[in-house]
């Protein structure tokens, strides 16, 4: 201020400085509130599938906007020309220090959210989550303060005692916060058993590790081993932050996959987000090594050795080629699934194709996409497969015999998808099994019978066997209802009544008209058949039931009898049943009973089998 040149520059930059200071004050005071309000409004307008993704993306403004405010403040201080050498050095790192604090607060909000919901990263109460947010922010402040000490204090000019005194309170507070955070994280694995998810068990293990690091760090700092305590406490804090970021990214991958696929239940259980999450976990290993003191040169050397691979015979196998193969194939597979999802949910429903045609197109694109992805992966990595040609040729014969049924079913599945003699939703009959086709896969077709059981039919049976498709190409079908009337009924009248009943059914077509056929003379009845063509064969049972109801009502009204089976009983040797009435009652042995009659010794006697004469009538002769 005492230098005239600096005062002149200050007055010249005063409008800019005021603008920067106002911007910094507004952003630092209200920036987080603005971002939260904008996030809430966009979440209300966005679809349910992309709501979580947009919420996470917009919430990152809680880091970027305040960091811009700190950067504006630092720039204003630099342009004021009033800072000394130490102030100039601190303003160079103000944005980085602010970013550390704001990132820690953001991680706390995402890991310990304010609102309750079904997808909480950690299962805690609201009070515990509020404490977790405060602890996360304080840990970020401690990390920034420790970095500020390293910037502001020259380790050459400062003594070890001074550094220990300055760092001791920071280490004690950091140890206490780690202890409390470990206790909160340990609640995830409390009462763990075999059914506990591996993620919760890992979080609980990290919580116990945080408790141990916090206690040991405070003890080391108390007895004077401040550098050892710093080397233990602050890497542990950064490790917790990295694991929290990994947890958020894994959830983001699941939300993106749900948004792409459109079905949350199927996407949550899919393999692709699990593999991507596992790859992210592996990618954090080098960062963990750097946090805990590994040098970049050591990691570079390990990566070089890893890329060199190893030699098997004349072929050299490089892990990087294998990883590149997996990456390219995963990208191709992901694009294929993305294209399938777009076609299934957006494009094909707007066309005139039926459900079977849409499913066939989606499945065919899936097969072609997987083949092209594998071909692109092999081509891009430059894998030499010529050395495997002889082995593959030798194995192909054995594989051909061993997998001929699988290959046959696979080819049959391709034919089903192309020719489409059977499609999903058809009512078919194959091998004595009737039901609805629910899905056609590469190897087999799943049929749901009418008693709600699933039958898995190999695709080869649908191609080589006899298949009846009741609804595939035409919903019309014939219904036959048998009817029997008693002998002596007027057959012409019966025919007329049955015709009226058949023609009155709404599902029966009149061209061709219903047909009533006098089938013949049965043992107990005159047999007729009603033969009609239905508009929709799916209503067979309901139409049959309604026709039978109307037949019963009409015949009862017209006096037409529906007969039932009658049988005449003829007794052989009835004289054996007629015993002298003067004979004493005595049990009849089984061998003396009349042939064709079986008696029980404890119930049947001659008195039981000897009715009164008026019920027997005249005595039959031998010829009878």
JSON list of N, CA, C and O in Angstrom, two decimals, residues 121-156:
[
{"chain": "A", "resi": 121, "resn": "UNK", "atom": "N", "xyz": [-27.03, -45.63, -0.05]},
{"chain": "A", "resi": 121, "resn": "UNK", "atom": "CA", "xyz": [-25.74, -46.33, -0.08]},
{"chain": "A", "resi": 121, "resn": "UNK", "atom": "C", "xyz": [-25.43, -47.03, 1.23]},
{"chain": "A", "resi": 121, "resn": "UNK", "atom": "O", "xyz": [-24.89, -48.14, 1.24]},
{"chain": "A", "resi": 122, "resn": "UNK", "atom": "N", "xyz": [-25.75, -46.38, 2.35]},
{"chain": "A", "resi": 122, "resn": "UNK", "atom": "CA", "xyz": [-25.52, -46.95, 3.68]},
{"chain": "A", "resi": 122, "resn": "UNK", "atom": "C", "xyz": [-26.84, -46.90, 4.45]},
{"chain": "A", "resi": 122, "resn": "UNK", "atom": "O", "xyz": [-27.52, -45.87, 4.45]},
{"chain": "A", "resi": 123, "resn": "UNK", "atom": "N", "xyz": [-27.18, -48.00, 5.08]},
{"chain": "A", "resi": 123, "resn": "UNK", "atom": "CA", "xyz": [-28.44, -48.10, 5.80]},
{"chain": "A", "resi": 123, "resn": "UNK", "atom": "C", "xyz": [-28.26, -47.52, 7.20]},
{"chain": "A", "resi": 123, "resn": "UNK", "atom": "O", "xyz": [-27.78, -48.19, 8.12]},
{"chain": "A", "resi": 124, "resn": "UNK", "atom": "N", "xyz": [-28.64, -46.24, 7.36]},
{"chain": "A", "resi": 124, "resn": "UNK", "atom": "CA", "xyz": [-28.50, -45.54, 8.63]},
{"chain": "A", "resi": 124, "resn": "UNK", "atom": "C", "xyz": [-29.73, -44.69, 8.87]},
{"chain": "A", "resi": 124, "resn": "UNK", "atom": "O", "xyz": [-30.52, -44.43, 7.95]},
{"chain": "A", "resi": 125, "resn": "UNK", "atom": "N", "xyz": [-29.87, -44.25, 10.11]},
{"chain": "A", "resi": 125, "resn": "UNK", "atom": "CA", "xyz": [-30.95, -43.33, 10.45]},
{"chain": "A", "resi": 125, "resn": "UNK", "atom": "C", "xyz": [-30.59, -41.92, 9.99]},
{"chain": "A", "resi": 125, "resn": "UNK", "atom": "O", "xyz": [-29.45, -41.64, 9.58]},
{"chain": "A", "resi": 126, "resn": "UNK", "atom": "N", "xyz": [-31.55, -41.01, 10.05]},
{"chain": "A", "resi": 126, "resn": "UNK", "atom": "CA", "xyz": [-31.30, -39.64, 9.63]},
{"chain": "A", "resi": 126, "resn": "UNK", "atom": "C", "xyz": [-30.26, -38.95, 10.51]},
{"chain": "A", "resi": 126, "resn": "UNK", "atom": "O", "xyz": [-29.41, -38.20, 10.01]},
{"chain": "A", "resi": 127, "resn": "UNK", "atom": "N", "xyz": [-30.28, -39.21, 11.81]},
{"chain": "A", "resi": 127, "resn": "UNK", "atom": "CA", "xyz": [-29.29, -38.59, 12.70]},
{"chain": "A", "resi": 127, "resn": "UNK", "atom": "C", "xyz": [-27.89, -39.11, 12.39]},
{"chain": "A", "resi": 127, "resn": "UNK", "atom": "O", "xyz": [-26.91, -38.34, 12.38]},
{"chain": "A", "resi": 128, "resn": "UNK", "atom": "N", "xyz": [-27.78, -40.39, 12.13]},
{"chain": "A", "resi": 128, "resn": "UNK", "atom": "CA", "xyz": [-26.47, -40.95, 11.79]},
{"chain": "A", "resi": 128, "resn": "UNK", "atom": "C", "xyz": [-25.97, -40.41, 10.46]},
{"chain": "A", "resi": 128, "resn": "UNK", "atom": "O", "xyz": [-24.77, -40.12, 10.30]},
{"chain": "A", "resi": 129, "resn": "UNK", "atom": "N", "xyz": [-26.87, -40.26, 9.48]},
{"chain": "A", "resi": 129, "resn": "UNK", "atom": "CA", "xyz": [-26.44, -39.69, 8.20]},
{"chain": "A", "resi": 129, "resn": "UNK", "atom": "C", "xyz": [-26.04, -38.23, 8.35]},
{"chain": "A", "resi": 129, "resn": "UNK", "atom": "O", "xyz": [-25.10, -37.78, 7.68]},
{"chain": "A", "resi": 130, "resn": "UNK", "atom": "N", "xyz": [-26.74, -37.48, 9.17]},
{"chain": "A", "resi": 130, "resn": "UNK", "atom": "CA", "xyz": [-26.35, -36.09, 9.41]},
{"chain": "A", "resi": 130, "resn": "UNK", "atom": "C", "xyz": [-24.96, -36.01, 10.04]},
{"chain": "A", "resi": 130, "resn": "UNK", "atom": "O", "xyz": [-24.13, -35.17, 9.65]},
{"chain": "A", "resi": 131, "resn": "UNK", "atom": "N", "xyz": [-24.68, -36.88, 10.98]},
{"chain": "A", "resi": 131, "resn": "UNK", "atom": "CA", "xyz": [-23.35, -36.91, 11.57]},
{"chain": "A", "resi": 131, "resn": "UNK", "atom": "C", "xyz": [-22.30, -37.32, 10.54]},
{"chain": "A", "resi": 131, "resn": "UNK", "atom": "O", "xyz": [-21.18, -36.78, 10.52]},
{"chain": "A", "resi": 132, "resn": "UNK", "atom": "N", "xyz": [-22.65, -38.25, 9.65]},
{"chain": "A", "resi": 132, "resn": "UNK", "atom": "CA", "xyz": [-21.71, -38.64, 8.61]},
{"chain": "A", "resi": 132, "resn": "UNK", "atom": "C", "xyz": [-21.38, -37.50, 7.67]},
{"chain": "A", "resi": 132, "resn": "UNK", "atom": "O", "xyz": [-20.22, -37.34, 7.25]},
{"chain": "A", "resi": 133, "resn": "UNK", "atom": "N", "xyz": [-22.38, -36.67, 7.31]},
{"chain": "A", "resi": 133, "resn": "UNK", "atom": "CA", "xyz": [-22.11, -35.52, 6.44]},
{"chain": "A", "resi": 133, "resn": "UNK", "atom": "C", "xyz": [-21.17, -34.52, 7.12]},
{"chain": "A", "resi": 133, "resn": "UNK", "atom": "O", "xyz": [-20.24, -34.00, 6.48]},
{"chain": "A", "resi": 134, "resn": "UNK", "atom": "N", "xyz": [-21.40, -34.27, 8.40]},
{"chain": "A", "resi": 134, "resn": "UNK", "atom": "CA", "xyz": [-20.53, -33.33, 9.12]},
{"chain": "A", "resi": 134, "resn": "UNK", "atom": "C", "xyz": [-19.11, -33.89, 9.22]},
{"chain": "A", "resi": 134, "resn": "UNK", "atom": "O", "xyz": [-18.12, -33.16, 9.00]},
{"chain": "A", "resi": 135, "resn": "UNK", "atom": "N", "xyz": [-18.98, -35.16, 9.54]},
{"chain": "A", "resi": 135, "resn": "UNK", "atom": "CA", "xyz": [-17.65, -35.76, 9.65]},
{"chain": "A", "resi": 135, "resn": "UNK", "atom": "C", "xyz": [-16.90, -35.74, 8.33]},
{"chain": "A", "resi": 135, "resn": "UNK", "atom": "O", "xyz": [-15.70, -35.48, 8.27]},
{"chain": "A", "resi": 136, "resn": "UNK", "atom": "N", "xyz": [-17.62, -36.02, 7.22]},
{"chain": "A", "resi": 136, "resn": "UNK", "atom": "CA", "xyz": [-16.97, -36.01, 5.91]},
{"chain": "A", "resi": 136, "resn": "UNK", "atom": "C", "xyz": [-16.46, -34.61, 5.57]},
{"chain": "A", "resi": 136, "resn": "UNK", "atom": "O", "xyz": [-15.34, -34.44, 5.06]},
{"chain": "A", "resi": 137, "resn": "UNK", "atom": "N", "xyz": [-17.26, -33.58, 5.84]},
{"chain": "A", "resi": 137, "resn": "UNK", "atom": "CA", "xyz": [-16.83, -32.21, 5.58]},
{"chain": "A", "resi": 137, "resn": "UNK", "atom": "C", "xyz": [-15.62, -31.84, 6.43]},
{"chain": "A", "resi": 137, "resn": "UNK", "atom": "O", "xyz": [-14.66, -31.22, 5.94]},
{"chain": "A", "resi": 138, "resn": "UNK", "atom": "N", "xyz": [-15.64, -32.20, 7.71]},
{"chain": "A", "resi": 138, "resn": "UNK", "atom": "CA", "xyz": [-14.51, -31.89, 8.59]},
{"chain": "A", "resi": 138, "resn": "UNK", "atom": "C", "xyz": [-13.24, -32.62, 8.16]},
{"chain": "A", "resi": 138, "resn": "UNK", "atom": "O", "xyz": [-12.14, -32.06, 8.26]},
{"chain": "A", "resi": 139, "resn": "UNK", "atom": "N", "xyz": [-13.37, -33.84, 7.70]},
{"chain": "A", "resi": 139, "resn": "UNK", "atom": "CA", "xyz": [-12.19, -34.54, 7.20]},
{"chain": "A", "resi": 139, "resn": "UNK", "atom": "C", "xyz": [-11.61, -33.82, 5.99]},
{"chain": "A", "resi": 139, "resn": "UNK", "atom": "O", "xyz": [-10.38, -33.73, 5.83]},
{"chain": "A", "resi": 140, "resn": "UNK", "atom": "N", "xyz": [-12.48, -33.32, 5.09]},
{"chain": "A", "resi": 140, "resn": "UNK", "atom": "CA", "xyz": [-11.98, -32.54, 3.95]},
{"chain": "A", "resi": 140, "resn": "UNK", "atom": "C", "xyz": [-11.29, -31.27, 4.41]},
{"chain": "A", "resi": 140, "resn": "UNK", "atom": "O", "xyz": [-10.25, -30.88, 3.84]},
{"chain": "A", "resi": 141, "resn": "UNK", "atom": "N", "xyz": [-11.82, -30.60, 5.44]},
{"chain": "A", "resi": 141, "resn": "UNK", "atom": "CA", "xyz": [-11.19, -29.40, 5.97]},
{"chain": "A", "resi": 141, "resn": "UNK", "atom": "C", "xyz": [-9.81, -29.73, 6.54]},
{"chain": "A", "resi": 141, "resn": "UNK", "atom": "O", "xyz": [-8.83, -28.98, 6.35]},
{"chain": "A", "resi": 142, "resn": "UNK", "atom": "N", "xyz": [-9.69, -30.85, 7.25]},
{"chain": "A", "resi": 142, "resn": "UNK", "atom": "CA", "xyz": [-8.40, -31.24, 7.83]},
{"chain": "A", "resi": 142, "resn": "UNK", "atom": "C", "xyz": [-7.37, -31.54, 6.75]},
{"chain": "A", "resi": 142, "resn": "UNK", "atom": "O", "xyz": [-6.19, -31.18, 6.88]},
{"chain": "A", "resi": 143, "resn": "UNK", "atom": "N", "xyz": [-7.80, -32.21, 5.68]},
{"chain": "A", "resi": 143, "resn": "UNK", "atom": "CA", "xyz": [-6.87, -32.50, 4.58]},
{"chain": "A", "resi": 143, "resn": "UNK", "atom": "C", "xyz": [-6.41, -31.20, 3.93]},
{"chain": "A", "resi": 143, "resn": "UNK", "atom": "O", "xyz": [-5.21, -31.01, 3.64]},
{"chain": "A", "resi": 144, "resn": "UNK", "atom": "N", "xyz": [-7.33, -30.27, 3.72]},
{"chain": "A", "resi": 144, "resn": "UNK", "atom": "CA", "xyz": [-6.96, -28.98, 3.14]},
{"chain": "A", "resi": 144, "resn": "UNK", "atom": "C", "xyz": [-6.05, -28.19, 4.09]},
{"chain": "A", "resi": 144, "resn": "UNK", "atom": "O", "xyz": [-5.08, -27.55, 3.64]},
{"chain": "A", "resi": 145, "resn": "UNK", "atom": "N", "xyz": [-6.32, -28.25, 5.37]},
{"chain": "A", "resi": 145, "resn": "UNK", "atom": "CA", "xyz": [-5.49, -27.52, 6.34]},
{"chain": "A", "resi": 145, "resn": "UNK", "atom": "C", "xyz": [-4.08, -28.13, 6.40]},
{"chain": "A", "resi": 145, "resn": "UNK", "atom": "O", "xyz": [-3.08, -27.39, 6.51]},
{"chain": "A", "resi": 146, "resn": "UNK", "atom": "N", "xyz": [-4.00, -29.42, 6.33]},
{"chain": "A", "resi": 146, "resn": "UNK", "atom": "CA", "xyz": [-2.67, -30.06, 6.33]},
{"chain": "A", "resi": 146, "resn": "UNK", "atom": "C", "xyz": [-1.89, -29.67, 5.08]},
{"chain": "A", "resi": 146, "resn": "UNK", "atom": "O", "xyz": [-0.68, -29.40, 5.14]},
{"chain": "A", "resi": 147, "resn": "UNK", "atom": "N", "xyz": [-2.56, -29.60, 3.94]},
{"chain": "A", "resi": 147, "resn": "UNK", "atom": "CA", "xyz": [-1.90, -29.13, 2.72]},
{"chain": "A", "resi": 147, "resn": "UNK", "atom": "C", "xyz": [-1.51, -27.67, 2.84]},
{"chain": "A", "resi": 147, "resn": "UNK", "atom": "O", "xyz": [-0.44, -27.25, 2.35]},
{"chain": "A", "resi": 148, "resn": "UNK", "atom": "N", "xyz": [-2.35, -26.87, 3.49]},
{"chain": "A", "resi": 148, "resn": "UNK", "atom": "CA", "xyz": [-2.02, -25.46, 3.69]},
{"chain": "A", "resi": 148, "resn": "UNK", "atom": "C", "xyz": [-0.77, -25.29, 4.56]},
{"chain": "A", "resi": 148, "resn": "UNK", "atom": "O", "xyz": [0.08, -24.43, 4.29]},
{"chain": "A", "resi": 149, "resn": "UNK", "atom": "N", "xyz": [-0.62, -26.13, 5.59]},
{"chain": "A", "resi": 149, "resn": "UNK", "atom": "CA", "xyz": [0.58, -26.08, 6.41]},
{"chain": "A", "resi": 149, "resn": "UNK", "atom": "C", "xyz": [1.82, -26.43, 5.60]},
{"chain": "A", "resi": 149, "resn": "UNK", "atom": "O", "xyz": [2.89, -25.81, 5.74]},
{"chain": "A", "resi": 150, "resn": "UNK", "atom": "N", "xyz": [1.70, -27.42, 4.75]},
{"chain": "A", "resi": 150, "resn": "UNK", "atom": "CA", "xyz": [2.86, -27.80, 3.93]},
{"chain": "A", "resi": 150, "resn": "UNK", "atom": "C", "xyz": [3.23, -26.69, 2.96]},
{"chain": "A", "resi": 150, "resn": "UNK", "atom": "O", "xyz": [4.41, -26.54, 2.60]},
{"chain": "A", "resi": 151, "resn": "UNK", "atom": "N", "xyz": [2.23, -25.92, 2.50]},
{"chain": "A", "resi": 151, "resn": "UNK", "atom": "CA", "xyz": [2.53, -24.83, 1.57]},
{"chain": "A", "resi": 151, "resn": "UNK", "atom": "C", "xyz": [3.13, -23.63, 2.31]},
{"chain": "A", "resi": 151, "resn": "UNK", "atom": "O", "xyz": [4.09, -23.00, 1.85]},
{"chain": "A", "resi": 152, "resn": "UNK", "atom": "N", "xyz": [2.55, -23.31, 3.46]},
{"chain": "A", "resi": 152, "resn": "UNK", "atom": "CA", "xyz": [2.93, -22.08, 4.15]},
{"chain": "A", "resi": 152, "resn": "UNK", "atom": "C", "xyz": [4.22, -22.21, 4.94]},
{"chain": "A", "resi": 152, "resn": "UNK", "atom": "O", "xyz": [4.94, -21.22, 5.15]},
{"chain": "A", "resi": 153, "resn": "UNK", "atom": "N", "xyz": [4.57, -23.39, 5.41]},
{"chain": "A", "resi": 153, "resn": "UNK", "atom": "CA", "xyz": [5.75, -23.57, 6.28]},
{"chain": "A", "resi": 153, "resn": "UNK", "atom": "C", "xyz": [6.86, -24.18, 5.46]},
{"chain": "A", "resi": 153, "resn": "UNK", "atom": "O", "xyz": [6.69, -25.21, 4.80]},
{"chain": "A", "resi": 154, "resn": "UNK", "atom": "N", "xyz": [8.01, -23.58, 5.54]},
{"chain": "A", "resi": 154, "resn": "UNK", "atom": "CA", "xyz": [9.19, -24.10, 4.87]},
{"chain": "A", "resi": 154, "resn": "UNK", "atom": "C", "xyz": [9.79, -25.19, 5.75]},
{"chain": "A", "resi": 154, "resn": "UNK", "atom": "O", "xyz": [10.25, -24.92, 6.87]},
{"chain": "A", "resi": 155, "resn": "UNK", "atom": "N", "xyz": [9.79, -26.45, 5.31]},
{"chain": "A", "resi": 155, "resn": "UNK", "atom": "CA", "xyz": [10.31, -27.51, 6.18]},
{"chain": "A", "resi": 155, "resn": "UNK", "atom": "C", "xyz": [11.80, -27.38, 6.46]},
{"chain": "A", "resi": 155, "resn": "UNK", "atom": "O", "xyz": [12.30, -27.95, 7.42]},
{"chain": "A", "resi": 156, "resn": "UNK", "atom": "N", "xyz": [12.53, -26.63, 5.63]},
{"chain": "A", "resi": 156, "resn": "UNK", "atom": "CA", "xyz": [13.97, -26.47, 5.86]},
{"chain": "A", "resi": 156, "resn": "UNK", "atom": "C", "xyz": [14.22, -25.52, 7.02]},
{"chain": "A", "resi": 156, "resn": "UNK", "atom": "O", "xyz": [15.08, -25.73, 7.88]}
]
